[in-house]
Coordinates of C-alpha atoms in Angstrom, one line a residue:
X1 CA 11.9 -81.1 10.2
X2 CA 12.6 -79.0 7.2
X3 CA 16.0 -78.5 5.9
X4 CA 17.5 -75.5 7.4
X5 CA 20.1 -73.9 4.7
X6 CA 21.8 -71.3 7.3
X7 CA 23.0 -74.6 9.7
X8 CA 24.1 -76.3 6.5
X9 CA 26.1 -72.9 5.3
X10 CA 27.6 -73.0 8.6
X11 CA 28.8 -76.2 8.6
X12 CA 30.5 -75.6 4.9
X13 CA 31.8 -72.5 6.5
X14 CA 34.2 -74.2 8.5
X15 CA 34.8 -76.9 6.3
X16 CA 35.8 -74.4 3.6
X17 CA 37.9 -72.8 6.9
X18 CA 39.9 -76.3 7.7
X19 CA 40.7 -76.7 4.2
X20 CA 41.6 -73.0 4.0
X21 CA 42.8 -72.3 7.2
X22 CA 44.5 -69.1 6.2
X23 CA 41.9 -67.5 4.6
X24 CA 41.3 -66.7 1.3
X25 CA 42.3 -63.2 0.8
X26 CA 39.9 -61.3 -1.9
X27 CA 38.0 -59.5 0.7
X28 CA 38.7 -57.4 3.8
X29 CA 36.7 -59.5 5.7
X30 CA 37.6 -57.7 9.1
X31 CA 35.7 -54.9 7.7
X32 CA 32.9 -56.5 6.3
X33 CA 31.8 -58.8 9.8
X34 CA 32.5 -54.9 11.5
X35 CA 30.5 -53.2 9.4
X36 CA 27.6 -56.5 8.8
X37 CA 27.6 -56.6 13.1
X38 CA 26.8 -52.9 13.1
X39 CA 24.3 -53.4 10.2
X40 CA 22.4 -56.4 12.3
X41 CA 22.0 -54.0 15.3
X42 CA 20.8 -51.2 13.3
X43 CA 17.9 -53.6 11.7
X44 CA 16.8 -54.7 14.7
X45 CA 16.1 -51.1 15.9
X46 CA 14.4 -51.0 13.3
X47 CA 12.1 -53.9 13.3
X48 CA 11.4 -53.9 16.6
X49 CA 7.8 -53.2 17.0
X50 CA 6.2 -51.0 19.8
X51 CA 2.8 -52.4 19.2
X52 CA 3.6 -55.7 19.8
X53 CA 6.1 -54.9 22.5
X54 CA 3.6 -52.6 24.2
X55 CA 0.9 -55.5 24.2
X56 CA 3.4 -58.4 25.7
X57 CA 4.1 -56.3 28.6
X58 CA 2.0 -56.7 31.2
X59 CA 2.4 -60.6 31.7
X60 CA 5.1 -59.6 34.0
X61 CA 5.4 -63.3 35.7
X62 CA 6.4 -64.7 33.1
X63 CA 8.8 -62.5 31.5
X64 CA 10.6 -62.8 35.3
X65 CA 11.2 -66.3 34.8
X66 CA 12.3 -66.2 31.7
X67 CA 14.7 -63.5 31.9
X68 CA 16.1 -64.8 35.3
X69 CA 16.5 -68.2 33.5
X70 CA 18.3 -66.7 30.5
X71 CA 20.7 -64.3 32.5
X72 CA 20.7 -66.2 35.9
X73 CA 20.1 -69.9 36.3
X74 CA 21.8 -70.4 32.6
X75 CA 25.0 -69.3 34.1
X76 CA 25.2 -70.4 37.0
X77 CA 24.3 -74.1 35.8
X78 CA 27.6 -73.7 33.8
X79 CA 29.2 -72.8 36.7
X80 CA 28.1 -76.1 38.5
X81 CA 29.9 -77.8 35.4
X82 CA 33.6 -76.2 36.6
X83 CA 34.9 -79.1 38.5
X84 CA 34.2 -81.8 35.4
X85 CA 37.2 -79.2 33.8
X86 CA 41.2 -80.7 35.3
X87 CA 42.3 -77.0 34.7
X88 CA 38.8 -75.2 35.8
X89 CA 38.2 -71.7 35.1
X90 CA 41.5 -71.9 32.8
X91 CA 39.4 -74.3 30.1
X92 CA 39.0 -73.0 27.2
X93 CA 36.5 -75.0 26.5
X94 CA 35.1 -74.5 30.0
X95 CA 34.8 -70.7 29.0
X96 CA 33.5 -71.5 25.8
X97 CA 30.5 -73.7 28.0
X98 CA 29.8 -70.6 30.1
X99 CA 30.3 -68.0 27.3
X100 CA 26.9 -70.3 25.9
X101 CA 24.9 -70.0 29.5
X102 CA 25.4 -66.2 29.7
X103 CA 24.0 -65.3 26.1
X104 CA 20.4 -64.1 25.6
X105 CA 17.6 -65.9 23.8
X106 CA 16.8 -66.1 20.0
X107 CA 14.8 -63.8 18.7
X108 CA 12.9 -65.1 15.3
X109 CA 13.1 -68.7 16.1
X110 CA 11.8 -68.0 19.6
X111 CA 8.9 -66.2 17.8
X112 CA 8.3 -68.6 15.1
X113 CA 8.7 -71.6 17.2
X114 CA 6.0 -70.4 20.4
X115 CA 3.9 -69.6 17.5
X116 CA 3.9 -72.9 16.2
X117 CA 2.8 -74.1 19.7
X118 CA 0.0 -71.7 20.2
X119 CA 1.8 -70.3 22.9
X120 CA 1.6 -66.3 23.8
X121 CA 2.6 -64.8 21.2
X122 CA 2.7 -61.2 22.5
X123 CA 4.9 -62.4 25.0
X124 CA 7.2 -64.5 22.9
X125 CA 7.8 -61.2 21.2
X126 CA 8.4 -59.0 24.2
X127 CA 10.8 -61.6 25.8
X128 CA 12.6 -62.3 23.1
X129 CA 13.5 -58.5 22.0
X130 CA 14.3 -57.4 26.2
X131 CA 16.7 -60.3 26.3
X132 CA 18.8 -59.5 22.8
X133 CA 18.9 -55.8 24.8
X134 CA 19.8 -57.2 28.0
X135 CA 22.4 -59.6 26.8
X136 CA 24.1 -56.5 25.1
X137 CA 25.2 -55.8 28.6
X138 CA 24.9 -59.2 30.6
X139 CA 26.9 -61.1 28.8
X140 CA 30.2 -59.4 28.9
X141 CA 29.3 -58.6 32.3
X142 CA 29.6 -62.2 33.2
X143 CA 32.5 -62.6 30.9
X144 CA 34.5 -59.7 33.0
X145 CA 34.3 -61.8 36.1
X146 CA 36.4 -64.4 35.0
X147 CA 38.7 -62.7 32.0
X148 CA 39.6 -59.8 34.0
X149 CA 42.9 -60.8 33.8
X150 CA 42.8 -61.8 30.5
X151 CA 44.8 -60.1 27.4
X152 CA 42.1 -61.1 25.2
X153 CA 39.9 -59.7 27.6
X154 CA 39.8 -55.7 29.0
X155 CA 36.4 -54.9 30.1
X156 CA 36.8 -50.8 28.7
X157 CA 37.9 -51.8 25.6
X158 CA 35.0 -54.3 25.3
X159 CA 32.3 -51.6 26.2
X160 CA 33.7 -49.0 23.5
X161 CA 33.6 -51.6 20.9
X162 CA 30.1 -52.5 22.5
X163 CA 29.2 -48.6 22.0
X164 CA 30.6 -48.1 18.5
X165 CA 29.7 -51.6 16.8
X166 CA 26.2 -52.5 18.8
X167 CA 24.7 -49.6 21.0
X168 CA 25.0 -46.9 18.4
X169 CA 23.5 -48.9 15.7
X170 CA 20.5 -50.3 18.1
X171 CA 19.7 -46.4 18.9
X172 CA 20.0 -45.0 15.6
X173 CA 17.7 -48.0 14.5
X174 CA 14.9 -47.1 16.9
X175 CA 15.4 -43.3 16.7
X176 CA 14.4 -43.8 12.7
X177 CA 12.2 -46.5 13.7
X178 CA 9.2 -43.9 13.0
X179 CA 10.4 -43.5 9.9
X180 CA 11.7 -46.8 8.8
X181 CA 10.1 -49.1 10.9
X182 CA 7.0 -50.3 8.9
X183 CA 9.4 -50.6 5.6
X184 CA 12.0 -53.0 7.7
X185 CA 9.1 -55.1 9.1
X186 CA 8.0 -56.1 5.7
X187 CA 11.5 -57.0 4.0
X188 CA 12.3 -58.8 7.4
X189 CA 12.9 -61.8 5.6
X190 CA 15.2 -60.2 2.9
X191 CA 17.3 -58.4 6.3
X192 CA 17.5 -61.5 7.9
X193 CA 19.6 -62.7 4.8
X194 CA 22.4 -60.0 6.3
X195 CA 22.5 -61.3 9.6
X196 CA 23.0 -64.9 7.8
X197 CA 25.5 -63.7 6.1
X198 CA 27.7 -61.8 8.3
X199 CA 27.2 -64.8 11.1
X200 CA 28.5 -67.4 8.4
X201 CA 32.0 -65.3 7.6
X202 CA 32.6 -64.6 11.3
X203 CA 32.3 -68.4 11.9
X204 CA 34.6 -69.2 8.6
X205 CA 36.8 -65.9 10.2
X206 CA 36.9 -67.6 13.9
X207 CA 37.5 -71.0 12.5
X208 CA 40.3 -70.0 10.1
X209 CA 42.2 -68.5 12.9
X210 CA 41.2 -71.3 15.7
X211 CA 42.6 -73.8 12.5
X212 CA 45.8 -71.8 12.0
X213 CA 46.7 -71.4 15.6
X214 CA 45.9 -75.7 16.0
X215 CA 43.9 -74.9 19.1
X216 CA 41.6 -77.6 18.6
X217 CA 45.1 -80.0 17.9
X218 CA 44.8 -79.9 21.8
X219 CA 41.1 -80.8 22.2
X220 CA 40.6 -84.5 22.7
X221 CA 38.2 -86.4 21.1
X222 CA 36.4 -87.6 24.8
X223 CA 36.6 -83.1 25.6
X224 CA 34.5 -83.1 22.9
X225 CA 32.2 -85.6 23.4
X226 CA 32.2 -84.1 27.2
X227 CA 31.0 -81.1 25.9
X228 CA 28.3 -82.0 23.7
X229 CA 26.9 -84.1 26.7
X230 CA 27.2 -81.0 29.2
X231 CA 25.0 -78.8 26.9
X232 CA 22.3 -81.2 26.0
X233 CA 22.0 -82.0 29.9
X234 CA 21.9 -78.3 30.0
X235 CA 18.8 -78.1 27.5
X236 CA 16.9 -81.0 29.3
X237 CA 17.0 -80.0 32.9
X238 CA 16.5 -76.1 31.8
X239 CA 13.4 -77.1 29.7
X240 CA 11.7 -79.8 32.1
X241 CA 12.6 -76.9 34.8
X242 CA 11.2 -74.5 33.3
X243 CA 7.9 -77.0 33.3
X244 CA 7.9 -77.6 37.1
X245 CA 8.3 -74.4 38.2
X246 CA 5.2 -73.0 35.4
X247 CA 3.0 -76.0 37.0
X248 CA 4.1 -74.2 40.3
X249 CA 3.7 -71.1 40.0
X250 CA 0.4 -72.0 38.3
X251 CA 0.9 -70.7 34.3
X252 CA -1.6 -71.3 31.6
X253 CA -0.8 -73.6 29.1
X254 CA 0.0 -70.7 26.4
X255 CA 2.3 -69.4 29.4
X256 CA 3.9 -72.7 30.1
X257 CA 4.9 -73.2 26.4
X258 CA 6.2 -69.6 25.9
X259 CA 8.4 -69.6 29.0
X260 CA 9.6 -73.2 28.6
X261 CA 10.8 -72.3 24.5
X262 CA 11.9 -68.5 25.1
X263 CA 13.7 -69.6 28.7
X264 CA 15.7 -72.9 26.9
X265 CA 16.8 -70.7 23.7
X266 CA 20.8 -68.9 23.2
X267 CA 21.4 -67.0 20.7
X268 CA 23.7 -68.2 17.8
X269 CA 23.8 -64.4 16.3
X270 CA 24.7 -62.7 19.9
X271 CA 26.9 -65.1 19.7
X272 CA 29.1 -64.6 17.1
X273 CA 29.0 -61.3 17.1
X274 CA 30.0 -61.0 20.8
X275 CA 32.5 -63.3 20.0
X276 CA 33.5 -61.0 17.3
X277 CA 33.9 -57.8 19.4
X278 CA 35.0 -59.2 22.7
X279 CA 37.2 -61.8 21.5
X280 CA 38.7 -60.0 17.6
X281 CA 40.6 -61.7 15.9
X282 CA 41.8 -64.3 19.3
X283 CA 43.3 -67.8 18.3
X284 CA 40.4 -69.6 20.7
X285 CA 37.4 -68.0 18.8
X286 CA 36.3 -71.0 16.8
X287 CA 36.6 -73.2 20.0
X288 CA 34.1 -70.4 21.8
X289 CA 31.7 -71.1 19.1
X290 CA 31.6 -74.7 19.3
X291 CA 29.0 -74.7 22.6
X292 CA 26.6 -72.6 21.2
X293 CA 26.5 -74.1 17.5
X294 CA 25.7 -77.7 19.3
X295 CA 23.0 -75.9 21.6
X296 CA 21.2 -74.1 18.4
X297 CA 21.5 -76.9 16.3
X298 CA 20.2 -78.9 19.1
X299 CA 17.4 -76.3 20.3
X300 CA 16.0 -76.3 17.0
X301 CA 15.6 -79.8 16.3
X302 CA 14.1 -80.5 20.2
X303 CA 11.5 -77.3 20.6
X304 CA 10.3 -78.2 16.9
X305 CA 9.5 -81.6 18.2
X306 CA 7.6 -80.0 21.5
X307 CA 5.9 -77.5 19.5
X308 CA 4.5 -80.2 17.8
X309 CA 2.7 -82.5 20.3
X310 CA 2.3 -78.8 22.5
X311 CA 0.3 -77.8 19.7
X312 CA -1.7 -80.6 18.9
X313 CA -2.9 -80.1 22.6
X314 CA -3.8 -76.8 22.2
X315 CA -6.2 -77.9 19.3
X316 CA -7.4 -80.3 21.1
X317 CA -8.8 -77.9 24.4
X318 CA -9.3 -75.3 22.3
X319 CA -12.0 -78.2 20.2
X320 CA -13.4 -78.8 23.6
X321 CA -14.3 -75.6 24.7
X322 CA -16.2 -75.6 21.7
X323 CA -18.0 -78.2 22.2
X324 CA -19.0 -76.8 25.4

């Protein structure tokens, strides 16, 4: 495993957020994570590639069970998890737990990861840009069904800030796409360095405000601990799922490993930013973060060991056929 900088960045984030829980005022940084969420949206119009979108398509099978995984089993698994919370739907950190399950896949890692494995590629890429579009929607469509009632929480207020901070961007992206498109693609790396960015100061924002408030001053240690078993037992029985039901249904290998990395990844940028224009500037935003740094941290680390020994036997039948 190599050392990944944007995890450790996070990480200082909220350190630098617990020693300075009030923020350290030399920036607007309300303004800067609006206008940085906007600008994420806006480069992934743009970098989203027909051609390659086009060409995953048609492998229609699989995309159903990843997407129905992502948006469906995810959530409801989380909802099986209720009664283990005294107060139920009324958690916080319950919410935060099903906030996680209703959150669409990664997109790069996804990618770079099935890649790794010799998985399909094509459809790696397909199912990993539809979800980041579904999950615009789906997620606080979930959300509304349970912080309805909420103050935090008013689901027309949520889809105008969706509009202005997320859809607009998105369609302005791919309207200049034509234009644009070609030029994004090859500085993707250098973009990708703005959604870094802009993820790291909404965490340090979220954290500072979650410190401030003392919200996690009524978090017990064993809630904690809880929680970090609930979502790797989420991972493990969504992954080895995933598995059984491709053996099933009777998916190539390349199929199999796409499915079982694109269906068992959440999305640490939807994330925060849906966290950032659902929740603002809420005392409980840190705490809603916490599922969903464990799960990435913990994705990353698990799918780069499978992508490992998944590739080595993709070598391996691949020499074979060869030899044949």
């Amino acid at each position: 495993m190599k050392f990944n900088g944007f995890i450790a960045a996070i990480f200082v984030a909220i350190i630098i957020a617990y020693l300075f829980p009030e923020g350290i005022v030399l920036f607007p940084l309300k303004t800067i994570t609006d206008i940085g969420i906007g600008f994420i949206f806006f480069f992934y119009g743009l970098k989203l590639s027909p051609a390659e979108f086009k060409l995953g398509f048609l492998n229609y099978k699989t995309h159903i069970v990843i997407q129905l995984t992502t948006f469906v089993v995810f959530p409801l698994l989380t909802l099986l998890c209720l009664p283990l919370f005294e107060t139920g739907t009324n958690s916080d950190l319950w919410i935060a737990l099903f906030f996680l399950g209703t959150l669409p896949s990664t997109v790069s890692s996804s990618i770079v990861m099935v890649s790794l494995a010799k998985g399909n590629l094509p459809t790696a890429i397909f199912n990993a840009s539809l979800s980041g579009l579904i999950g615009i929607f789906a997620t606080p469509i979930w959300l509304s069904f349970f912080l309805s009632g909420s103050a935090d929480f008013e689901f027309l207020d949520v889809l105008i800030k969706l509009c202005w901070q997320i859809i607009i961007p998105l369609i302005l992206g791919l309207f200049l796409q034509k234009f644009l498109g070609d030029l994004a693609r090859k500085h993707s790396k250098k973009l990708g360095l703005l959604d870094k960015t802009t993820i790291i100061l909404i965490v340090y924002s979220s954290f500072s405000n979650s410190f401030t408030s003392n919200i996690f001053g009524n978090v017990e240690t064993v809630d904690l601990l809880k929680l970090t078993g609930i979502v790797i037992l989420l991972f493990v029985v969504v992954y080895f799922g995933l598995g059984l039901l491709c053996n099933f249904l009777g998916f190539n290998l390349k199929d199999k490993i796409t499915a079982q990395f694109c269906g068992t990844k959440k999305s640490l940028v939807h994330g925060s930013v849906m966290v950032k224009v659902i929740f603002g500037n809420s005392a409980n935003t840190g705490l809603l973060l916490l599922p969903i740094m464990i799960y990435h941290s913990l994705q990353l680390i698990l799918i780069a060991f499978y992508a490992e020994k998944y590739r080595k036997r993709v070598l391996q039948i691949e020499t074979s056929e060869k030899a044949l």
